mmCIF file of C-alpha atoms in Angstrom:
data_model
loop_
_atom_site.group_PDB
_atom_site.id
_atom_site.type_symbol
_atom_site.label_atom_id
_atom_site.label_comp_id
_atom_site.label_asym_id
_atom_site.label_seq_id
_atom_site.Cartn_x
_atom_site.Cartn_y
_atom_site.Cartn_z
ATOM 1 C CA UNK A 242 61.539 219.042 89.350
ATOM 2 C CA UNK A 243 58.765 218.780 91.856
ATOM 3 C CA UNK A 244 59.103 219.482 95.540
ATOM 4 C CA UNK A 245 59.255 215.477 95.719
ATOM 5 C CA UNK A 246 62.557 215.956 93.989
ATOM 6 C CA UNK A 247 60.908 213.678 90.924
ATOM 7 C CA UNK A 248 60.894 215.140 87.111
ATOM 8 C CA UNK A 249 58.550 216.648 85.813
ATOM 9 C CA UNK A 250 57.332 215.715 82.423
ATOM 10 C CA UNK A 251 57.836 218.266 79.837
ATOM 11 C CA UNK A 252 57.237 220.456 82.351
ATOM 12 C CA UNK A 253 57.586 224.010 81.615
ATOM 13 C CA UNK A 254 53.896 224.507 81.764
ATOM 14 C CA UNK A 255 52.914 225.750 85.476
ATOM 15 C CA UNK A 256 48.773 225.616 85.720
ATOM 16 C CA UNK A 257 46.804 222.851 84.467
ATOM 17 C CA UNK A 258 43.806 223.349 83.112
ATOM 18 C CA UNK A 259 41.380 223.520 86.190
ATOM 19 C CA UNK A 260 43.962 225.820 88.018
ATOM 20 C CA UNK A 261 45.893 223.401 90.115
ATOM 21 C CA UNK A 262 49.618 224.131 89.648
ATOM 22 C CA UNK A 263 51.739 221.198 87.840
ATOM 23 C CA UNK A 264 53.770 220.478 91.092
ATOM 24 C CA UNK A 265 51.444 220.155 93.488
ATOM 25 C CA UNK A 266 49.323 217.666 91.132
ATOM 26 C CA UNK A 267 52.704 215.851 90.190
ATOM 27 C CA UNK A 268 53.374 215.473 94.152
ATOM 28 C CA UNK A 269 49.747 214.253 94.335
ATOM 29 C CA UNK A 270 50.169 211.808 91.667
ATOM 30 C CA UNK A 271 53.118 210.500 92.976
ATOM 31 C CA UNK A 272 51.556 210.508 96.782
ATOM 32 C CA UNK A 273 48.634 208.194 95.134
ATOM 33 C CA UNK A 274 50.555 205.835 94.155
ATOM 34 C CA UNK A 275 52.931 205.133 96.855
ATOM 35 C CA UNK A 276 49.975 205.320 99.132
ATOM 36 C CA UNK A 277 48.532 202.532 96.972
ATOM 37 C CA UNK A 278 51.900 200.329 97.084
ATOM 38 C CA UNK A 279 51.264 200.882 100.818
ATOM 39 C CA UNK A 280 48.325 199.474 101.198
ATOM 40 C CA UNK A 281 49.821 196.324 99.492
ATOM 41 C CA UNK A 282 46.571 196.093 96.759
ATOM 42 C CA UNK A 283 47.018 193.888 94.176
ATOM 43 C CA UNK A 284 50.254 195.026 91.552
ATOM 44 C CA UNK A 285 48.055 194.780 88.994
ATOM 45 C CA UNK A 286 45.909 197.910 90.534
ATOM 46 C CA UNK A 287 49.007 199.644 91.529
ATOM 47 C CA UNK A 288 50.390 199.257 87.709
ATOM 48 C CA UNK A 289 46.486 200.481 86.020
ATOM 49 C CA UNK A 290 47.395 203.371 88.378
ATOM 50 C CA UNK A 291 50.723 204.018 87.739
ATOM 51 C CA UNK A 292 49.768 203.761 83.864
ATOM 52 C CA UNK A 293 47.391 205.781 84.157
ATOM 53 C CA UNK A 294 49.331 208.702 86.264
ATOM 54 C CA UNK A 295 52.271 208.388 84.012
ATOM 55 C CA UNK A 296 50.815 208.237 80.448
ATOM 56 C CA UNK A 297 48.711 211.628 81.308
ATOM 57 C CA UNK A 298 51.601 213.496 82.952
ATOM 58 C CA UNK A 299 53.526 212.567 80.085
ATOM 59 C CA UNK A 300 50.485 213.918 77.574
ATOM 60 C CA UNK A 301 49.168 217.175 79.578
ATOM 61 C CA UNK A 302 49.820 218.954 76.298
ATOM 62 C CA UNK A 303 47.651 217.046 74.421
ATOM 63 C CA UNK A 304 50.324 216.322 71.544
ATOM 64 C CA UNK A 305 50.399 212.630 70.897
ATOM 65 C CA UNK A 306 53.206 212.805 67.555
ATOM 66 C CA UNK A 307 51.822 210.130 64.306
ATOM 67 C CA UNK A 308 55.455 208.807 66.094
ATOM 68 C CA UNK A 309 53.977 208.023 69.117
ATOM 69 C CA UNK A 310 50.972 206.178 68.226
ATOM 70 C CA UNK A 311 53.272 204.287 65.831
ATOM 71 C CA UNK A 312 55.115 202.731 68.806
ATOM 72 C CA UNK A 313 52.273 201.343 70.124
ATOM 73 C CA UNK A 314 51.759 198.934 67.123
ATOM 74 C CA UNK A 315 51.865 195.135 67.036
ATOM 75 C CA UNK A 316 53.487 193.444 69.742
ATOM 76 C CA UNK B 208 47.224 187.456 98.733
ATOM 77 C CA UNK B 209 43.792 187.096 100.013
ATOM 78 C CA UNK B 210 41.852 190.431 98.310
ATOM 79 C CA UNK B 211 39.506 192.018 101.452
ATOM 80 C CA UNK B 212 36.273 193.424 100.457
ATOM 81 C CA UNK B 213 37.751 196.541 102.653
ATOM 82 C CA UNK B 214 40.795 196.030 100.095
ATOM 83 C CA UNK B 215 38.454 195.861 97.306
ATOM 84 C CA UNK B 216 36.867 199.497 98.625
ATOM 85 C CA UNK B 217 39.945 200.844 99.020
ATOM 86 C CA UNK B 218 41.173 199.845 95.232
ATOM 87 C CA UNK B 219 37.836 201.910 94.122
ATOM 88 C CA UNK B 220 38.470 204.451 96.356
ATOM 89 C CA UNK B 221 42.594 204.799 95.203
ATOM 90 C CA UNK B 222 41.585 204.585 91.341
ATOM 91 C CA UNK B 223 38.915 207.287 91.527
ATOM 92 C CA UNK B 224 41.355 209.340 92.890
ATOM 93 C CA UNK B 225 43.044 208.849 90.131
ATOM 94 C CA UNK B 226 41.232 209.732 87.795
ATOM 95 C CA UNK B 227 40.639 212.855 89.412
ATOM 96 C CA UNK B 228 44.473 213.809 89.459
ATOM 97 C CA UNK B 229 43.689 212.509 85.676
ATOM 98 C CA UNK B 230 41.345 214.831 85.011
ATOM 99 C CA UNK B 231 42.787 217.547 87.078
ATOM 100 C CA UNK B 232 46.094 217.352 85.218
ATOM 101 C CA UNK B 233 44.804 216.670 82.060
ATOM 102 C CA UNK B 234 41.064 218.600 82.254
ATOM 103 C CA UNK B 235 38.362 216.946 80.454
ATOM 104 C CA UNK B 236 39.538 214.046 78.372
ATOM 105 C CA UNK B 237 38.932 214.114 74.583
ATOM 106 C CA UNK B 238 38.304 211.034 72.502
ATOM 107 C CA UNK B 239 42.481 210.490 70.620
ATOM 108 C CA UNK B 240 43.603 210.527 74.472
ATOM 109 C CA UNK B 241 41.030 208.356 75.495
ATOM 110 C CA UNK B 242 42.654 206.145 72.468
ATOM 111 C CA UNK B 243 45.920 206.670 73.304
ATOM 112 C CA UNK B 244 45.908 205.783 77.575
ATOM 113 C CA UNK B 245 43.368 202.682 75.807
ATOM 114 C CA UNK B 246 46.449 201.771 73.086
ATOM 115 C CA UNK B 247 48.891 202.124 75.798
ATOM 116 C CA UNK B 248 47.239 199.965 77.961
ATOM 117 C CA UNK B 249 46.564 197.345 75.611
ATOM 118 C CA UNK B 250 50.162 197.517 74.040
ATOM 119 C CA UNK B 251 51.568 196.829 77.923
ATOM 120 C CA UNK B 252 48.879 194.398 78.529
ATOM 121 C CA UNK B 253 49.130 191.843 74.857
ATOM 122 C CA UNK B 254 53.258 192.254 75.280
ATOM 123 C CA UNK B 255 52.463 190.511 79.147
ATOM 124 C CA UNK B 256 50.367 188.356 77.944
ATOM 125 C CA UNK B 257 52.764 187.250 74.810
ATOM 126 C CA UNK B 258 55.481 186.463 77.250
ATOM 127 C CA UNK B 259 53.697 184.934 79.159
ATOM 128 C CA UNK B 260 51.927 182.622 75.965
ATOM 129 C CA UNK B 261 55.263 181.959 74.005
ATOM 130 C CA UNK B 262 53.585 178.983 72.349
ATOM 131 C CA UNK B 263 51.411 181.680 70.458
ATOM 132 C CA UNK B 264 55.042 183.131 68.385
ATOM 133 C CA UNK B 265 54.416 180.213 65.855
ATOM 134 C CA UNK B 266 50.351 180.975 65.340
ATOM 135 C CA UNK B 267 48.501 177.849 66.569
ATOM 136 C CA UNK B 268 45.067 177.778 67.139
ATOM 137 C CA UNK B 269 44.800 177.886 70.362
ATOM 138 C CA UNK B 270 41.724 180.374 72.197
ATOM 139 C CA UNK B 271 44.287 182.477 74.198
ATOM 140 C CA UNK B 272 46.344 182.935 70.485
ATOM 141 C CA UNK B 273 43.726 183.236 68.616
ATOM 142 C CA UNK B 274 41.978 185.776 71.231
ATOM 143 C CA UNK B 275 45.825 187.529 71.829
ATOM 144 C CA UNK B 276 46.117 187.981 67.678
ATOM 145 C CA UNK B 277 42.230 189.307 67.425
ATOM 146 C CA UNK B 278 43.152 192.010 70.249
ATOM 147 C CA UNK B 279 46.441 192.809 68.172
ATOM 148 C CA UNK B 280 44.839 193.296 65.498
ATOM 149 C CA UNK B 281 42.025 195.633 67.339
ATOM 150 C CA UNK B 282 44.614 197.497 69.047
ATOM 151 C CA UNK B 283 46.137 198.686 65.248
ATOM 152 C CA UNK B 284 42.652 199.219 63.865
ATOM 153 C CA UNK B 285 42.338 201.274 66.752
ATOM 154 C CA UNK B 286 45.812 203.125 65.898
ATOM 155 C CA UNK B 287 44.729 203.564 62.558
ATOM 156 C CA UNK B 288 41.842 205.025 63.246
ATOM 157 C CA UNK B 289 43.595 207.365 65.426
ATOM 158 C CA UNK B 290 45.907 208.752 62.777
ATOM 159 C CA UNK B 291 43.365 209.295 60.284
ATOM 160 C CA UNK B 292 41.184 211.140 63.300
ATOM 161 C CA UNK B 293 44.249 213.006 63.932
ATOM 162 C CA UNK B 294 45.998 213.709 60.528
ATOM 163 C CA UNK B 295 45.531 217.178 59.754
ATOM 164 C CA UNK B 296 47.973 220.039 58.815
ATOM 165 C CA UNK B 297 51.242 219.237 60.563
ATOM 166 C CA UNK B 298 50.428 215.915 61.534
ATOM 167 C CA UNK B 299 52.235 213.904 59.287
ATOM 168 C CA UNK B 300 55.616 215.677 59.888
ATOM 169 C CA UNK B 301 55.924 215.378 63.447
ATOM 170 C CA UNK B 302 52.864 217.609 64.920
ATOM 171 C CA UNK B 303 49.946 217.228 67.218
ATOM 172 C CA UNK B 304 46.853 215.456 66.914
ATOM 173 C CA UNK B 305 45.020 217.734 64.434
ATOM 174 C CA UNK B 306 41.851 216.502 63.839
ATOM 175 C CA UNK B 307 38.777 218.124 61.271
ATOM 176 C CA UNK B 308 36.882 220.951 62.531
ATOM 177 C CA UNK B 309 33.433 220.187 64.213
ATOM 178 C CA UNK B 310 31.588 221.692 60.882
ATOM 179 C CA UNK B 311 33.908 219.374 58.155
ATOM 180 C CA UNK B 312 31.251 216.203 57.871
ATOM 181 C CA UNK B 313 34.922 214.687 58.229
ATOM 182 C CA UNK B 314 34.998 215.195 61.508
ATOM 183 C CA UNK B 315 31.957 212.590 62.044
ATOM 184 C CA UNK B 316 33.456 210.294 60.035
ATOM 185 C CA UNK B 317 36.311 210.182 61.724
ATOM 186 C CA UNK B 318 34.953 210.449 65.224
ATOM 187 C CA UNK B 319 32.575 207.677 64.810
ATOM 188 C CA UNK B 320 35.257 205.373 63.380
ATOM 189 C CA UNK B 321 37.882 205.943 66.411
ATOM 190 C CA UNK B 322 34.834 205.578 68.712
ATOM 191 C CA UNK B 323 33.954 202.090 67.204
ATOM 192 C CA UNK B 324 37.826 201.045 67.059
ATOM 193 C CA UNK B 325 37.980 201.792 70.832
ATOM 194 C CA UNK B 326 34.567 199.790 71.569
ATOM 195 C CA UNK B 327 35.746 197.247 69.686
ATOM 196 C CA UNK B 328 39.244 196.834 71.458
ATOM 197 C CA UNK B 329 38.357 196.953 74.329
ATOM 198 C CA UNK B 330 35.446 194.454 73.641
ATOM 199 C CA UNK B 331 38.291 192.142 72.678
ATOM 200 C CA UNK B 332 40.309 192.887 75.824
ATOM 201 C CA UNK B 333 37.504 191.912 77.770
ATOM 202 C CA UNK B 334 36.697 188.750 75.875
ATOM 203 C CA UNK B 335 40.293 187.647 76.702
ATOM 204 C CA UNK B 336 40.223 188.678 79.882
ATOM 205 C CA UNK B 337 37.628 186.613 80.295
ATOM 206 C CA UNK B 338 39.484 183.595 78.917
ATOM 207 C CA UNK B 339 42.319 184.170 80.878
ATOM 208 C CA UNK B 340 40.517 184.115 84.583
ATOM 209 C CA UNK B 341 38.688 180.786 83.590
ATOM 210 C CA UNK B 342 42.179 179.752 82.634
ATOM 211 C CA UNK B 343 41.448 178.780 79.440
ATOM 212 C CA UNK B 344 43.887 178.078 76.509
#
């Protein structure tokens, strides 16, 4: 868990790679992106962002399974 | 909603910061991850779009189906391209992204193809992007 109380994704691994710990750059992830529902942008910027955040805290490890990219085919 | 040009520089502003938590998470991006936040984008983005374009389920020929089909089909080039980038030992059963080493003239192969499947996506994106903001059909 983060200090936001939110899961962390896979996350047993405590330093990313330019030093900043997991938690704090979860909490600023998450901090983004309510900050940019606040500011009542278009959804469709808000959802890039969130899409953005989520896919790479859910990738940090760089493992991306054959499984994965399977998912992702057709429609 | 009427979109401020303050709004506009605030949008910039919010997704540059994103990218830095990006890259601060993630450190320096590498070309399969580029593919797969591209592919997982464009998989979110052509299911919208379908359910939004029902009419396109039985294949006519209209510009946003044709266009919608053309990026489908992009978007699994682009996967393919991705799993033969990635396919080394351990890939096929289940482990990471393992692609040739820098030295194996496999690796430029490979690179080159992924990096003209993701041009070519998101070329295709763009075109029906395009479309879609005129309103075309």
């Amino acid at each position: 868990m983060s200090s936001s109380g939110l899961p962390i994704p896979g996350g047993d691994v405590p330093i990313t790679p330019l030093g900043l710990g997991i938690s704090v750059a979860f909490d600023l992830a998450s901090a983004l992106v309510t900050h940019l529902k606040n500011a009542k942008l278009p959804q469709s910027l808000i959802d890039d962002a969130q899409k953005v955040v989520d896919a790479v805290l859910a990738h940090k490890d760089d493992t991306m399974t054959q499984s994965e990219w399977e998912a992702l085919r057709g429609t | 909603m009427k979109v401020t040009y303050s709004k506009i520089r605030e949008g910039f502003i919010a997704l540059a910061a994103s990218l830095a938590v990006t890259l601060a998470i993630g450190g320096c991006p590498k070309i399969e991850k580029d593919a797969y936040l591209v592919a997982v984008g464009a998989k979110a983005f052509l299911d919208s779009e379908y359910s939004k374009h029902p009419e396109c389920a039985t294949n006519p020929a209209t510009n946003v189906c044709v266009l919608l089909r053309k990026a489908t089909s992009a978007k699994d080039v682009l996967i393919d391209a991705a799993e033969v980038y990635c396919g080394g030992p351990g890939y096929m059963t289940g482990g990471p992204c393992a692609p040739p080493a820098k030295t194996d003239t496999a690796y430029k192969v490979a690179y080159d193809r992924l990096s003209a499947a993701l041009a070519d996506y998101q070329q295709t994106e763009k075109d029906l992007k395009a479309l879609l903001q005129k309103g075309g059909n």
